[in-house]
Coordinates of C-alpha atoms and ligand atoms in Angstrom, one line a residue:
M1 CA 99.2 121.7 128.1
D2 CA 102.1 119.9 127.3
L3 CA 101.5 117.8 124.5
P4 CA 103.4 114.6 123.8
T5 CA 105.7 114.7 120.7
L6 CA 105.0 112.2 118.0
A7 CA 107.4 111.5 115.0
I8 CA 106.2 110.4 111.9
A9 CA 108.2 109.6 108.7
A10 CA 106.5 108.9 105.3
L11 CA 108.2 106.5 102.9
G12 CA 105.7 106.8 99.9
G13 CA 102.9 104.0 99.3
T14 CA 99.3 104.1 98.1
V15 CA 98.8 106.6 100.9
S16 CA 100.9 109.1 99.1
M17 CA 99.8 108.1 95.5
Q18 CA 97.8 110.2 92.7
A19 CA 97.7 110.2 89.2
R20 CA 99.7 112.8 87.3
N21 CA 97.4 112.5 84.3
A22 CA 94.0 111.5 83.8
G23 CA 94.0 107.9 82.8
G24 CA 97.6 107.5 84.1
G25 CA 97.9 105.1 87.0
V26 CA 98.7 106.6 90.4
I27 CA 102.2 107.1 91.7
P28 CA 104.0 108.3 94.8
T29 CA 104.2 112.1 95.0
I30 CA 102.3 113.5 98.1
S31 CA 104.5 114.5 100.9
G32 CA 104.2 113.5 104.7
E33 CA 103.7 117.3 105.4
T34 CA 100.6 117.4 102.8
L35 CA 99.0 113.9 104.4
L36 CA 99.3 115.6 107.8
A37 CA 97.2 118.2 106.8
S38 CA 93.9 116.0 105.9
V39 CA 94.2 115.0 110.0
P40 CA 93.7 118.4 111.4
E41 CA 92.8 116.7 114.9
L42 CA 96.0 115.4 115.4
S43 CA 97.3 119.1 116.1
S44 CA 95.4 118.9 119.7
L45 CA 96.4 115.4 120.5
A46 CA 100.5 115.7 120.0
R47 CA 103.0 118.1 118.7
V48 CA 104.1 116.4 115.5
K49 CA 107.4 116.5 113.7
I50 CA 106.9 114.6 110.1
E51 CA 109.6 114.1 107.6
T52 CA 109.4 112.5 104.0
L53 CA 112.2 110.2 103.8
G54 CA 111.1 108.7 100.5
L55 CA 108.5 108.3 97.8
L56 CA 108.4 104.7 96.9
P57 CA 106.3 102.0 95.9
S58 CA 106.9 99.3 98.9
A59 CA 108.1 97.0 96.7
S60 CA 111.1 98.9 95.9
L61 CA 112.2 99.5 99.5
D62 CA 115.3 97.7 100.5
F63 CA 117.1 96.6 103.7
E64 CA 119.5 99.3 103.7
F65 CA 116.9 101.7 103.3
L66 CA 115.1 100.5 106.1
L67 CA 118.0 100.4 108.2
S68 CA 118.3 104.2 107.5
V69 CA 114.6 104.5 108.7
L70 CA 115.3 103.0 111.8
S71 CA 118.2 105.1 112.7
W72 CA 116.0 107.9 112.1
A73 CA 113.3 106.4 114.4
N74 CA 116.0 105.8 116.9
F75 CA 117.0 109.1 116.9
Q76 CA 113.4 110.3 117.4
I77 CA 113.0 108.4 120.5
K78 CA 116.4 109.7 121.7
Q79 CA 115.1 113.4 121.2
G80 CA 112.1 112.4 123.2
A81 CA 109.0 111.4 121.2
A82 CA 106.6 109.6 122.6
G83 CA 106.1 106.9 119.8
V84 CA 107.2 106.8 116.2
V85 CA 104.6 106.3 113.2
I86 CA 105.8 105.3 109.8
L87 CA 103.7 105.8 106.9
Q88 CA 104.3 103.3 103.6
G89 CA 103.0 100.8 101.2
T90 CA 100.9 97.9 102.3
D91 CA 102.6 95.4 99.6
T92 CA 105.5 94.8 101.9
L93 CA 104.1 95.8 105.5
E94 CA 104.1 92.5 106.8
E95 CA 107.9 92.5 105.9
T96 CA 109.1 95.8 107.0
A97 CA 107.2 95.3 110.3
T98 CA 108.9 92.2 111.2
F99 CA 112.2 93.6 110.2
F100 CA 111.9 96.4 112.4
D101 CA 110.3 94.7 115.1
Y102 CA 113.4 92.3 115.6
L103 CA 115.9 95.7 115.6
W104 CA 113.2 98.0 118.0
D105 CA 114.5 97.4 121.5
H106 CA 112.7 100.5 122.8
P107 CA 109.4 100.4 125.2
E108 CA 108.0 103.5 122.7
P109 CA 105.6 101.8 120.1
L110 CA 106.7 102.0 116.4
I111 CA 103.1 102.0 114.4
L112 CA 103.3 101.1 110.8
T113 CA 100.6 102.1 108.6
G114 CA 99.5 102.8 104.9
A115 CA 96.5 102.9 102.7
M116 CA 94.5 100.7 100.4
R117 CA 93.0 103.6 98.1
S118 CA 95.1 106.3 97.0
A119 CA 94.6 110.1 98.3
A120 CA 92.5 110.6 94.8
Q121 CA 89.9 108.1 95.4
P122 CA 86.7 108.5 96.9
G123 CA 86.5 106.9 100.5
A124 CA 90.4 107.0 100.7
D125 CA 91.3 105.3 103.9
G126 CA 94.9 107.1 104.5
P127 CA 93.6 109.9 106.7
A128 CA 91.7 107.4 109.3
N129 CA 94.4 105.3 109.3
L130 CA 96.8 108.1 110.2
L131 CA 95.2 109.2 112.7
D132 CA 94.4 105.6 114.2
A133 CA 98.3 104.9 113.9
C134 CA 98.6 108.0 116.0
R135 CA 96.5 107.6 118.6
V136 CA 98.0 103.9 119.0
A137 CA 101.4 105.3 118.9
M138 CA 100.6 107.8 122.0
A139 CA 98.8 105.1 123.7
D140 CA 100.5 104.0 127.1
R141 CA 99.0 100.8 126.7
S142 CA 101.1 100.5 123.6
R143 CA 104.2 100.9 125.4
G144 CA 106.0 97.6 125.5
R145 CA 104.5 95.9 122.2
G146 CA 107.1 96.7 120.0
V147 CA 106.1 97.2 116.2
Q148 CA 102.6 97.1 115.3
V149 CA 100.6 97.3 112.0
V150 CA 97.4 99.7 112.1
M151 CA 95.0 99.0 109.4
N152 CA 91.3 99.6 109.0
G153 CA 90.7 100.1 112.8
Q154 CA 92.6 97.1 113.7
I155 CA 96.1 96.6 115.6
H156 CA 98.1 94.0 114.3
S157 CA 101.6 92.4 116.0
A158 CA 104.4 92.5 113.6
N159 CA 105.2 88.9 113.8
A160 CA 101.5 87.6 112.8
V161 CA 100.4 90.4 110.4
R162 CA 99.7 89.2 106.9
K163 CA 98.7 91.2 103.9
S164 CA 95.7 88.8 102.9
D165 CA 93.7 90.5 100.2
S166 CA 95.1 92.5 97.2
L167 CA 93.0 95.4 97.1
A168 CA 90.1 95.1 99.7
L169 CA 89.9 97.8 102.3
Q170 CA 90.2 94.8 105.1
A171 CA 93.4 93.6 103.7
F172 CA 95.2 92.7 106.9
N173 CA 94.8 90.1 109.0
S174 CA 96.5 88.0 111.8
A175 CA 96.0 84.0 111.1
I176 CA 95.1 82.3 114.4
V177 CA 95.7 85.0 116.9
G178 CA 93.3 87.7 115.5
P179 CA 94.2 91.3 116.0
A180 CA 96.1 92.2 119.2
G181 CA 93.8 95.3 119.6
L182 CA 91.1 97.3 118.1
M183 CA 90.2 101.1 117.9
V184 CA 86.8 101.5 119.6
E185 CA 85.7 104.8 118.7
D186 CA 88.8 107.0 119.5
T187 CA 90.7 104.5 122.0
V188 CA 92.8 101.8 121.7
R189 CA 91.7 98.6 123.0
Y190 CA 94.1 95.8 123.3
L191 CA 92.6 92.1 123.3
R192 CA 95.6 90.5 125.0
P193 CA 98.4 91.1 126.9
P194 CA 102.0 91.9 125.1
C195 CA 103.9 89.2 124.5
P196 CA 107.7 88.7 125.5
R197 CA 110.0 89.7 122.5
K198 CA 113.7 88.9 121.3
T199 CA 115.2 91.2 119.6
L200 CA 118.7 91.5 117.7
P201 CA 121.4 94.1 117.5
L202 CA 122.2 95.9 114.1
P203 CA 123.5 93.8 111.4
L204 CA 127.4 94.2 110.7
Q205 CA 127.1 93.7 107.2
T206 CA 124.3 94.0 104.8
S207 CA 125.6 91.6 101.6
Q208 CA 124.1 88.6 102.9
R209 CA 121.7 86.9 100.6
I210 CA 118.8 84.8 101.9
A211 CA 117.0 82.9 99.1
L212 CA 113.0 82.3 99.3
L213 CA 111.6 79.3 97.4
E214 CA 108.2 78.2 97.2
A215 CA 107.5 74.4 96.9
S216 CA 105.5 74.0 94.3
L217 CA 103.7 70.4 92.3
S218 CA 106.1 68.7 90.0
A219 CA 109.0 71.6 90.7
D220 CA 112.4 70.9 89.4
N221 CA 115.6 70.9 91.2
L222 CA 117.4 73.5 89.3
L223 CA 117.5 76.5 91.6
L224 CA 117.8 74.4 94.8
E225 CA 120.7 72.6 93.0
N226 CA 122.5 76.0 92.5
I227 CA 121.7 77.8 95.8
I228 CA 125.4 77.2 96.9
A229 CA 127.1 78.3 93.7
M230 CA 125.1 81.5 93.2
G231 CA 126.2 82.7 96.5
Y232 CA 123.3 82.5 98.7
D233 CA 124.0 82.3 102.8
G234 CA 120.5 81.1 103.8
L235 CA 117.6 79.3 102.4
V236 CA 114.0 79.5 103.2
I237 CA 111.3 77.1 101.8
A238 CA 107.9 77.9 102.0
G239 CA 106.9 74.5 101.9
F240 CA 103.4 72.5 101.4
G241 CA 101.2 72.1 104.3
A242 CA 102.7 71.6 107.5
G243 CA 106.5 71.8 106.2
H244 CA 107.1 69.3 103.3
V245 CA 108.5 69.0 100.1
S246 CA 109.0 66.5 97.4
G247 CA 111.3 63.7 97.6
G248 CA 113.4 65.6 95.0
W249 CA 113.5 68.2 96.9
A250 CA 114.3 66.7 100.2
D251 CA 117.7 65.1 99.0
A252 CA 118.8 68.7 97.4
I253 CA 117.9 70.1 100.6
E254 CA 120.1 68.0 102.6
A255 CA 122.8 68.8 100.5
V256 CA 122.3 72.8 100.9
A257 CA 121.7 72.4 104.8
E258 CA 125.3 70.8 105.3
K259 CA 126.5 74.5 103.8
I260 CA 124.1 77.0 104.9
P261 CA 121.1 77.4 107.1
V262 CA 117.7 76.2 105.8
V263 CA 114.3 77.0 107.2
I264 CA 111.2 75.2 105.9
A265 CA 107.8 77.3 106.6
T266 CA 104.3 76.5 105.3
R267 CA 103.2 78.3 102.2
T268 CA 99.5 77.8 103.5
G269 CA 99.3 81.2 105.0
S270 CA 98.3 80.1 108.5
G271 CA 99.1 77.6 111.1
S272 CA 102.1 76.2 112.4
T273 CA 104.9 73.8 110.5
A274 CA 105.1 70.2 112.4
R275 CA 107.9 68.6 114.1
S276 CA 107.0 64.9 114.7
S277 CA 103.4 64.2 112.8
Y278 CA 104.9 63.0 109.4
G279 CA 107.3 60.5 108.6
F280 CA 107.3 60.3 104.6
I281 CA 110.4 61.4 102.5
G282 CA 110.2 64.8 102.2
S283 CA 107.9 65.4 105.5
E284 CA 108.9 67.7 108.1
M285 CA 110.6 64.6 110.2
D286 CA 112.4 63.8 107.2
L287 CA 113.6 67.3 106.6
L288 CA 114.6 67.8 110.3
G289 CA 116.8 64.6 110.1
R290 CA 118.4 66.2 107.1
G291 CA 119.7 69.2 108.8
A292 CA 116.7 71.8 108.1
L293 CA 114.8 74.1 110.8
M294 CA 111.1 74.4 111.1
A295 CA 109.8 77.8 111.2
G296 CA 107.0 77.2 113.3
F297 CA 104.2 79.8 112.9
L298 CA 106.7 82.3 111.7
C299 CA 105.7 82.7 107.8
P300 CA 108.4 82.1 104.8
R301 CA 108.6 85.7 104.2
K302 CA 109.3 86.8 107.8
A303 CA 111.5 84.0 108.5
R304 CA 113.8 85.1 106.0
I305 CA 113.8 88.5 107.2
L306 CA 114.9 87.1 110.6
L307 CA 117.6 84.6 108.7
W308 CA 118.9 87.7 106.9
L309 CA 119.3 89.5 110.5
L310 CA 120.7 86.6 112.1
V311 CA 123.3 86.2 109.3
G312 CA 124.0 89.9 109.3
C313 CA 125.1 90.0 112.8
Q314 CA 126.7 86.7 112.8
R315 CA 124.3 84.9 115.1
Q316 CA 123.1 82.3 113.1
D317 CA 123.6 79.8 115.7
E318 CA 120.8 81.1 117.4
L319 CA 118.2 80.4 114.5
A320 CA 116.4 77.5 116.3
L321 CA 116.3 79.7 119.5
F322 CA 114.3 82.5 117.5
L323 CA 111.9 80.1 115.6
A324 CA 111.3 78.3 118.9
H325 CA 110.4 81.9 120.3
D326 CA 108.2 82.9 117.7
Ligands
LIG1 N1 99.4 99.0 96.9 C1 100.7 99.5 97.3 C2 100.2 100.0 98.7 O1 99.0 99.7 99.5 C3 101.7 99.7 96.9 C4 102.6 99.9 97.9 O2 103.0 99.0 98.3 O3 103.7 101.0 97.4 O4 100.8 101.0 99.3

């Protein structure tokens, strides 16, 4: 039988971690090739090509490295892969998924997965997640859905997924919308049709800086007042509630928004920013009037990635369009 080709890249993360010595913490050491041996079932489903592109904790991934991973993934599709799976750490999975999703313009699926328990722990979830991710990547029904995250039997869309627990096995959720699909026994079941997507070209530059500041009670203005002088090209605020800040911050944000794009998201972890509910100083209506934009359902971290990519391809004028879309 002619099996489909599946390309897998390993970047590191808990899925690849074990301790060098007793009592030492786990660190990324296990190659993709070794991880593949933990899912022998795969060899009857696909012709697998696996490469270890990195052995990094996901906190140390950066945009330049992700662009090189993207170029590897694009090449795999060009060579005929039916889908691509990326194995990485879960700490920044919600951000890398968004990064790739804005740049992934193939109908073929790009699936991200990892593990909450290291390879050495009893009940390690890496092999099951890898097998599920491969099944999702090869399913015809996954085509046209862009980048998705597969963890603990659930399939999440890149623009909604969030790590919402630090250590639990069930660490990922998609607030409001829920998972896009589930693994039911060995099959991939979607719960809703694919959504229209908006993608971007590759950035022309990578030196742009986008700051992310979280509003907090009685916070001072020092960082806000120095954002421009420090050379930032854009600012995302994780605001209170429906996209609010203090009166002091509102004045500082107005001055920043005259120079660089400012996006206000919600720090709550669920729900959309408002547009026309509150009128106090520092409310969403006030901030819109001062030149900031509201992120809608896009969380602060994902909004920062969108802004970095838009500035990178000199399309920051389309920020409002992209935010309305998400
Ligand atoms: N705890 C993390 C993980 O789940 C470490 C990392 O993100 O690399 O993989």
